[in-house]
Amino acid sequence: MRNTLIVARRELGAYFATPVAVVFIVIFLALQGVLTFNLGNFFARNQADLQPFFNFIPWVLLLLVPAITMRLWAEERRLGTIELLLTLPITQTQAVLGKFLAAWVFCAIALLLTFPFVVTVNYLGAPDNGVIAAGYLGALLVAGSFLAVGSAVSAATKNQVIAFVVAVAVCFLFAVAAYPLVTDFLAKNAPVMAAVARRLSITARFDSFSRGILSLRDGIFFASFIGFWLFVSILVVDQKKAD
Amino acid sequence: MALIEIDGLTKRFGHFTAVDNVSFAVERGEVLGFLGPNGAGKSTTMRMLSGFMTPSAGRARICGHDVQEAPIAARRSLGFLPEGAPTYPEMTVLGFLRFVAAVRGYHGGEAADRVAHALSLTTLDGVRLQPVETLSKGFKRRVGLASALLHDPPVLVLDEPTDGLDPNQKHEVRTLIARMAPQKAIIISTHILEEVDAVCTRAIVIARGRIVADATPKALAAMHPSGRLDDVFREITQKPATAEAA
């Protein structure tokens, strides 16, 4: 645990030592702002909630989270520092968890910085802040899910562009899994898979959070989803570290 | 017990055998020069010894700990400078060494002492607040060296520790290695043959993944009528290739 935290602290420091942190946070806030207020008709709806904000957040995360994860392992391999890191007395599991934790905390910081939305909606009306809190929790879990996928993809390649594109593609699959586009296709060709796909949908799970519904099932889904992809990351790091 | 034991270490990449059944042991007090042309398998052997690369066959032990079966125990006893001395470019020298000290389990005053000692051993005091990416090649190499020495390990494995250093810095590093030698088992890989004369008590020459010579530098030099190490090196690393070609 201690080693995981030491790795996480170093990683988090690295985000803020480079322009990565500032660029990410500024773009994230700008995108969320434009989407919520313009496309989301925040004001015209005349309702005191953050539904437009939460409608867009999985898609913004889908685009931006792989930009964080693409460097997680690919960068270590390019610089050769993976050889340094993995010959220190830490396990690969600690290294994978440490990096994931740092990236997740970073996403949490970015999410926290959206507080002006909450302030605005509270100033304009009387929203249900419990629903908003559930939405934020859901957003954090979506970010964690995409991060875990991205971590596994990044461990498989030295090339950051490939790491980014493949991570976006895989995350996109899990984001649209419950959309008619996918379920209709599967219902026609592989009916069994349609039900599975619906259950694996990140956006469908997130929707209940953003409506204020916290269920144990969704919690377990996110925990196992993140756990599964971190496990894959550990295996891939072990297989590919010295290539 | 030898501090470093390598037994039948082999690494194959597809059909290519990079390291072929290499075995040797290094005792406390020995400084082993690991020589060979580029691509001979020096770095691959060191990567397997450090536990970073999984061998296709054979095993390596550091202070009795198998590097694959007991990796954490083995790495605690090991100071490893990987090829090219990689470090995190955005970190300051001090930040980087503090990170290594924390991972090595030091905290508080002890961590500070360790870091200060490593900085002074490698004469990095003057640049300790500079980000590593702003340093010259020689300084970067010394940062890597400082991180390998920080926990005063019984076993040091240094992949080209003096590459990129100027003659004064090379001399300092060699003096440092010679001073630490009695308490440790040290392997340094190099293709600078004068280094072998200067610091090594023993030299192993590797070519196409196999050990072709294992002797004291003096005995090695005596293998050629000229008595010069580079003549010996050329002869034993090139001869089998021409034999195969013929």
XYZ file of C-alpha atoms in Angstrom:
489
model
C 0.000 0.000 0.000
C 2.785 2.371 0.975
C 4.651 1.761 -2.278
C 1.450 2.267 -4.274
C 1.031 5.677 -2.664
C 4.684 6.615 -3.280
C 4.314 5.772 -6.981
C 0.981 7.627 -7.113
C 2.487 10.733 -5.536
C 5.364 10.783 -8.013
C 2.979 10.353 -10.942
C 0.635 13.070 -9.761
C 3.610 15.386 -9.335
C 4.612 14.638 -12.921
C 1.198 15.802 -14.225
C 1.639 19.152 -12.568
C 5.340 19.476 -13.449
C 4.412 19.422 -17.138
C 1.749 21.384 -19.066
C -0.389 18.199 -19.201
C -2.370 19.107 -16.100
C -3.201 22.677 -17.086
C -4.062 21.835 -20.693
C -6.255 18.926 -19.642
C -8.149 20.841 -16.985
C -8.676 23.938 -19.146
C -9.929 21.924 -22.138
C -12.111 19.772 -19.905
C -13.762 22.775 -18.248
C -14.154 24.656 -21.528
C -15.733 21.672 -23.295
C -18.069 20.955 -20.404
C -19.060 24.627 -20.261
C -19.794 24.968 -23.966
C -21.674 21.673 -24.140
C -23.734 22.281 -21.026
C -24.718 25.884 -21.676
C -25.035 25.876 -25.482
C -25.897 22.389 -26.690
C -27.469 21.375 -23.400
C -29.819 24.401 -23.228
C -29.015 24.754 -19.549
C -30.934 28.018 -19.184
C -33.760 27.420 -21.665
C -34.790 24.234 -19.862
C -35.555 26.364 -16.837
C -34.971 23.493 -14.428
C -32.712 23.579 -11.408
C -30.598 20.493 -12.051
C -27.331 19.521 -13.744
C -28.821 17.030 -16.195
C -27.322 18.721 -19.284
C -23.935 18.751 -17.542
C -24.093 15.045 -16.724
C -25.451 14.135 -20.178
C -22.233 15.232 -21.783
C -19.686 14.231 -19.184
C -19.168 10.570 -20.270
C -18.457 11.728 -23.822
C -16.018 14.409 -22.768
C -14.277 11.880 -20.524
C -14.244 9.390 -23.404
C -12.222 11.862 -25.414
C -9.954 13.227 -22.679
C -9.242 10.306 -20.344
C -7.309 8.356 -23.001
C -5.146 11.473 -23.389
C -4.040 10.923 -19.780
C -3.650 7.171 -20.005
C -1.801 7.119 -23.311
C 1.379 8.141 -21.554
C 0.967 5.978 -18.427
C 3.126 3.099 -19.669
C 3.966 4.044 -23.236
C 5.989 7.005 -21.948
C 7.841 4.888 -19.378
C 8.790 2.475 -22.107
C 9.887 5.198 -24.503
C 12.089 6.850 -21.872
C 13.386 3.518 -20.563
C 12.293 4.503 -17.033
C 10.134 1.366 -16.891
C 13.401 -0.522 -16.415
C 14.255 1.710 -13.497
C 10.769 1.580 -11.963
C 10.366 -2.181 -12.214
C 13.821 -2.956 -10.816
C 13.085 -0.980 -7.653
C 11.747 -3.115 -4.797
C 8.083 -2.681 -5.761
C 5.737 -5.188 -7.345
C 4.158 -4.695 -10.752
C 0.769 -4.614 -9.066
C 1.895 -1.709 -6.884
C 3.226 0.122 -9.943
C -0.006 -0.395 -11.923
C -2.219 0.614 -8.978
C -0.048 3.627 -8.176
C -0.247 4.956 -11.691
C -3.988 4.318 -11.890
C -4.585 5.996 -8.548
C -2.633 9.100 -9.583
C -4.603 9.388 -12.805
C -7.867 8.897 -10.943
C -7.042 11.545 -8.358
C -6.143 13.833 -11.221
C -9.567 13.244 -12.815
C -11.167 13.872 -9.441
C -9.382 17.233 -9.248
C -10.662 18.112 -12.732
C -14.202 17.136 -11.699
C -13.961 19.158 -8.479
C -13.007 22.201 -10.520
C -16.437 22.069 -12.191
C -17.867 23.379 -8.894
C -19.010 26.657 -10.538
C -21.758 24.646 -12.272
C -23.045 23.511 -8.896
C -22.779 27.021 -7.485
C -24.617 28.457 -10.506
C -27.515 26.046 -10.357
C -27.844 26.559 -6.587
C -27.822 30.317 -7.092
C -30.537 30.147 -9.761
C -32.824 27.681 -8.030
C -33.123 24.931 -5.472
C -31.751 21.751 -7.038
C -31.596 18.361 -5.337
C -27.955 18.364 -4.322
C -28.144 14.670 -3.462
C -28.824 13.898 -7.115
C -25.924 16.128 -8.116
C -23.604 14.352 -5.666
C -24.669 10.969 -7.080
C -23.967 12.281 -10.570
C -20.460 13.324 -9.554
C -19.842 9.931 -7.987
C -20.991 8.305 -11.233
C -18.742 10.582 -13.281
C -15.775 9.603 -11.112
C -16.557 5.915 -11.666
C -16.866 6.442 -15.434
C -13.489 8.214 -15.395
C -12.020 5.311 -13.390
C -13.413 2.788 -15.881
C -11.965 4.600 -18.877
C -8.642 5.036 -17.024
C -8.421 1.306 -16.316
C -9.067 0.485 -19.984
C -6.514 3.086 -21.070
C -3.935 1.749 -18.633
C -4.144 -1.733 -20.165
C -3.945 -0.369 -23.701
C -1.000 1.881 -22.841
C 0.908 -1.046 -21.351
C 0.699 -2.857 -24.675
C 2.430 -0.262 -26.817
C 5.397 2.083 -26.917
C 3.526 4.421 -29.257
C 1.379 7.052 -27.549
C -0.765 7.771 -30.627
C -1.734 4.100 -30.868
C -2.362 4.030 -27.121
C -4.725 7.022 -27.456
C -6.674 5.859 -30.511
C -7.135 2.270 -29.323
C -8.175 3.415 -25.836
C -10.801 5.792 -27.297
C -12.110 2.991 -29.519
C -12.390 0.447 -26.692
C -13.980 2.968 -24.306
C -16.399 3.986 -27.076
C -17.545 0.368 -27.437
C -18.426 0.216 -23.746
C -20.050 3.659 -23.919
C -22.437 2.769 -26.775
C -23.013 -0.855 -25.731
C -26.667 -0.178 -24.791
C -27.429 2.043 -27.799
C -29.879 0.728 -30.407
C -27.052 0.903 -32.931
C -25.316 -1.927 -31.081
C -28.212 -3.806 -29.472
C -30.270 -3.947 -32.696
C -27.304 -5.280 -34.586
C -26.625 -7.881 -31.906
C -30.303 -8.788 -31.512
C -30.370 -9.695 -35.192
C -27.066 -11.554 -35.289
C -26.335 -12.795 -31.782
C -29.379 -12.358 -29.540
C -27.562 -13.647 -26.446
C -24.941 -10.948 -26.771
C -27.497 -8.135 -26.915
C -28.442 -8.645 -23.281
C -24.790 -8.890 -22.289
C -23.953 -5.702 -24.159
C -26.765 -3.837 -22.419
C -25.369 -4.866 -19.064
C -21.831 -3.814 -19.969
C -22.857 -0.316 -20.982
C -20.979 2.344 -19.050
C -23.363 5.116 -20.093
C -26.490 3.171 -19.070
C -24.988 2.560 -15.613
C -23.964 6.169 -15.371
C -27.487 7.347 -16.258
C -28.892 5.900 -13.054
C -26.232 7.723 -11.041
C -27.016 11.018 -12.771
C -30.705 10.549 -11.962
C -29.738 10.098 -8.338
C -30.238 6.341 -8.164
C -27.448 4.591 -6.284
C -27.671 0.833 -6.572
C -25.371 -1.825 -5.264
C -25.464 -3.536 -8.668
C -24.065 -0.511 -10.462
C -21.417 -0.106 -7.760
C -20.362 -3.714 -8.162
C -20.354 -3.311 -11.945
C -17.956 -0.378 -11.844
C -15.724 -2.014 -9.224
C -15.451 -5.221 -11.253
C -15.006 -3.345 -14.525
C -12.123 -1.307 -13.091
C -10.694 -4.357 -11.327
C -10.803 -6.439 -14.490
C -8.968 -3.891 -16.624
C -6.362 -3.249 -13.930
C -5.778 -6.988 -13.752
C -5.322 -6.998 -17.538
C -2.892 -4.066 -17.150
C -0.793 -6.025 -14.673
C -0.650 -9.020 -17.022
C 0.214 -6.880 -20.030
C 2.921 -4.958 -18.149
C 4.458 -8.246 -17.106
C 4.355 -9.655 -20.643
C 5.462 -6.580 -22.538
C 7.720 -4.672 -20.146
C 11.011 -5.726 -21.718
C 9.943 -5.713 -25.391
C 28.395 -17.791 -1.010
C 28.885 -15.632 -4.066
C 26.747 -12.468 -3.978
C 25.879 -12.815 -7.667
C 25.218 -16.247 -9.148
C 24.204 -16.684 -12.754
C 23.452 -20.192 -13.899
C 22.759 -21.178 -17.495
C 21.055 -17.884 -18.305
C 19.562 -17.918 -21.805
C 17.372 -15.436 -23.682
C 15.814 -16.178 -27.037
C 13.887 -13.682 -29.142
C 12.115 -15.875 -31.685
C 14.854 -17.787 -33.462
C 17.564 -15.382 -32.335
C 19.467 -16.359 -29.203
C 20.706 -13.141 -27.593
C 22.234 -14.794 -24.529
C 23.222 -18.421 -24.692
C 23.750 -20.430 -21.534
C 25.820 -17.867 -19.609
C 27.028 -18.890 -16.154
C 29.324 -17.129 -13.704
C 29.501 -16.016 -10.098
C 30.839 -12.845 -8.521
C 32.169 -12.780 -4.954
C 32.331 -9.899 -2.531
C 35.354 -7.738 -3.322
C 35.301 -8.527 -7.033
C 34.779 -5.908 -9.732
C 33.788 -7.744 -12.849
C 34.216 -5.997 -16.185
C 31.589 -7.277 -18.574
C 32.931 -6.730 -22.064
C 31.746 -7.381 -25.551
C 30.922 -5.742 -28.852
C 27.578 -3.937 -29.267
C 24.763 -6.442 -29.525
C 26.771 -9.215 -27.862
C 24.182 -9.656 -25.102
C 25.659 -7.528 -22.288
C 22.550 -5.486 -21.574
C 20.240 -8.474 -22.034
C 22.256 -10.414 -19.434
C 22.122 -7.466 -17.025
C 18.374 -7.061 -17.576
C 17.839 -10.700 -16.673
C 20.113 -10.359 -13.659
C 18.095 -7.350 -12.460
C 14.864 -9.339 -12.861
C 13.502 -6.903 -15.445
C 13.619 -9.412 -18.272
C 12.376 -12.963 -17.835
C 14.991 -15.476 -19.012
C 14.063 -18.204 -21.506
C 16.104 -20.599 -19.383
C 18.477 -20.548 -16.442
C 18.391 -18.551 -13.232
C 20.088 -15.650 -11.515
C 20.496 -15.081 -7.777
C 21.435 -11.959 -5.882
C 22.604 -12.567 -2.311
C 20.977 -15.981 -2.555
C 17.566 -14.629 -3.674
C 16.316 -15.873 -7.030
C 15.492 -12.764 -9.084
C 12.360 -14.350 -10.552
C 11.050 -16.193 -7.502
C 11.934 -13.656 -4.814
C 12.172 -10.447 -6.875
C 11.614 -7.963 -4.051
C 14.253 -9.483 -1.763
C 16.717 -9.681 -4.664
C 16.093 -6.044 -5.702
C 16.567 -4.791 -2.122
C 20.163 -6.031 -2.309
C 20.721 -4.661 -5.792
C 21.768 -1.263 -7.068
C 21.052 -1.250 -10.780
C 21.972 1.340 -13.387
C 20.034 0.418 -16.548
C 21.430 1.038 -20.021
C 21.325 4.754 -20.844
C 20.716 5.684 -17.170
C 16.992 6.481 -17.577
C 15.472 9.007 -15.138
C 12.206 10.949 -15.058
C 13.023 14.109 -17.033
C 10.610 16.506 -15.317
C 11.780 15.711 -11.784
C 14.518 17.596 -10.023
C 17.606 15.625 -9.011
C 16.575 15.939 -5.376
C 12.954 14.971 -6.081
C 14.031 11.934 -8.044
C 16.422 10.709 -5.349
C 13.797 11.323 -2.657
C 11.391 9.182 -4.664
C 13.951 6.365 -4.895
C 14.690 6.696 -1.162
C 10.964 6.463 -0.337
C 10.522 3.354 -2.498
C 13.589 1.880 -0.804
C 11.762 2.281 2.504
C 13.619 5.244 4.003
C 11.771 8.153 5.513
C 12.336 11.260 7.542
C 15.891 12.072 8.581
C 17.279 8.782 7.332
C 15.940 9.419 3.814
C 17.476 12.907 3.874
C 20.834 11.485 4.992
C 20.795 8.817 2.293
C 19.964 11.333 -0.412
C 22.625 13.769 0.827
C 25.214 11.005 0.905
C 24.357 9.822 -2.630
C 24.505 13.425 -3.873
C 27.940 13.963 -2.389
C 29.308 10.605 -3.631
C 28.375 11.540 -7.176
C 29.161 15.277 -6.727
C 25.683 16.378 -7.713
C 25.174 18.879 -4.891
C 25.406 21.861 -7.211
C 22.528 20.739 -9.449
C 20.218 19.150 -6.926
C 17.324 21.529 -7.597
C 17.563 21.325 -11.380
C 15.123 19.241 -13.412
C 16.932 16.201 -14.800
C 15.996 17.133 -18.389
C 18.103 20.313 -18.180
C 21.275 18.395 -17.283
C 24.071 17.268 -19.592
C 24.566 13.611 -20.436
C 27.333 13.168 -17.874
C 25.218 14.647 -15.076
C 22.244 12.476 -16.027
C 24.451 9.406 -15.822
C 25.559 10.462 -12.342
C 21.936 10.921 -11.262
C 21.313 7.317 -12.303
C 24.438 6.256 -10.456
C 23.352 8.132 -7.329
C 19.995 6.322 -7.375
C 21.775 2.957 -7.668
C 24.106 3.741 -4.743
C 21.551 5.350 -2.461
C 20.779 2.293 -0.329
C 24.434 1.159 -0.181
C 23.589 -2.247 -1.712
C 25.899 -5.264 -1.471
C 25.494 -5.854 -5.217
C 25.968 -3.222 -7.909
C 25.147 -3.842 -11.554
C 26.104 -0.863 -13.674
C 25.446 -0.809 -17.408
C 28.067 1.533 -18.917
C 28.444 3.771 -15.856
C 31.025 6.076 -17.435
C 29.436 6.496 -20.868
C 29.170 10.202 -21.707
C 31.357 11.384 -18.834
C 34.371 13.603 -19.448
C 37.826 12.290 -18.444
C 37.686 13.933 -15.003
C 34.266 12.525 -14.260
C 35.332 9.103 -15.522
C 38.240 9.211 -13.125
C 35.943 10.174 -10.231
C 33.504 7.351 -10.964
C 36.333 4.819 -11.239
C 37.800 6.010 -7.955
C 34.364 5.688 -6.379
C 33.944 2.141 -7.689
C 37.424 1.161 -6.530
C 36.710 2.587 -3.062
C 33.429 0.656 -2.699
C 34.835 -2.546 -4.185
C 36.023 -4.368 -1.022
C 32.499 -4.449 0.500
C 30.546 -5.259 -2.637
C 30.188 -7.479 -5.650
C 30.187 -5.181 -8.677
C 29.527 -5.800 -12.367
C 30.192 -3.006 -14.821
C 29.561 -3.394 -18.512
C 31.717 -1.317 -20.765
C 33.351 -1.221 -24.124
C 36.081 1.078 -22.903
C 38.955 -1.324 -22.394
C 41.150 1.028 -20.364
C 38.408 0.916 -17.743
C 39.008 -2.777 -17.248
C 42.656 -2.107 -16.446
C 41.730 0.782 -14.189
C 39.102 -0.788 -11.910
C 38.311 -4.427 -12.676
C 39.723 -7.413 -10.830
C 38.288 -9.760 -13.424
C 36.939 -9.545 -16.948
C 34.404 -11.577 -18.857
C 34.219 -11.164 -22.606
C 30.946 -12.061 -24.268
C 30.380 -12.423 -28.011
C 27.191 -13.516 -29.796
C 25.637 -14.323 -26.436
C 28.395 -16.618 -25.192
C 31.265 -16.172 -22.779
C 34.505 -16.342 -24.764
C 36.926 -15.359 -22.007
C 36.874 -15.142 -18.209
C 40.172 -14.058 -16.628
C 41.974 -11.314 -14.744
C 42.729 -8.294 -16.935
C 46.402 -9.226 -16.827
C 45.844 -12.829 -17.927
C 43.477 -11.583 -20.609
C 46.064 -9.163 -21.996
C 48.656 -11.956 -22.048
C 46.483 -13.905 -24.507
C 47.851 -11.848 -27.385
C 51.574 -11.479 -28.200
C 51.235 -7.675 -28.132
C 49.976 -7.813 -24.538
C 47.307 -5.218 -25.339
C 43.698 -5.686 -24.289
C 42.188 -4.289 -27.479
C 44.130 -6.760 -29.611
C 42.847 -9.590 -27.434
C 39.320 -8.181 -27.562
C 39.355 -7.985 -31.374
C 40.784 -11.429 -31.720
C 38.423 -13.303 -29.412
C 35.238 -11.450 -30.368
C 35.782 -11.640 -34.112
C 37.541 -14.952 -34.669
C 34.591 -17.356 -34.430
C 32.601 -15.191 -36.863
C 35.238 -15.531 -39.569
C 35.492 -19.249 -38.767
C 31.724 -19.603 -39.283
C 31.903 -17.619 -42.510
C 34.652 -19.883 -43.801
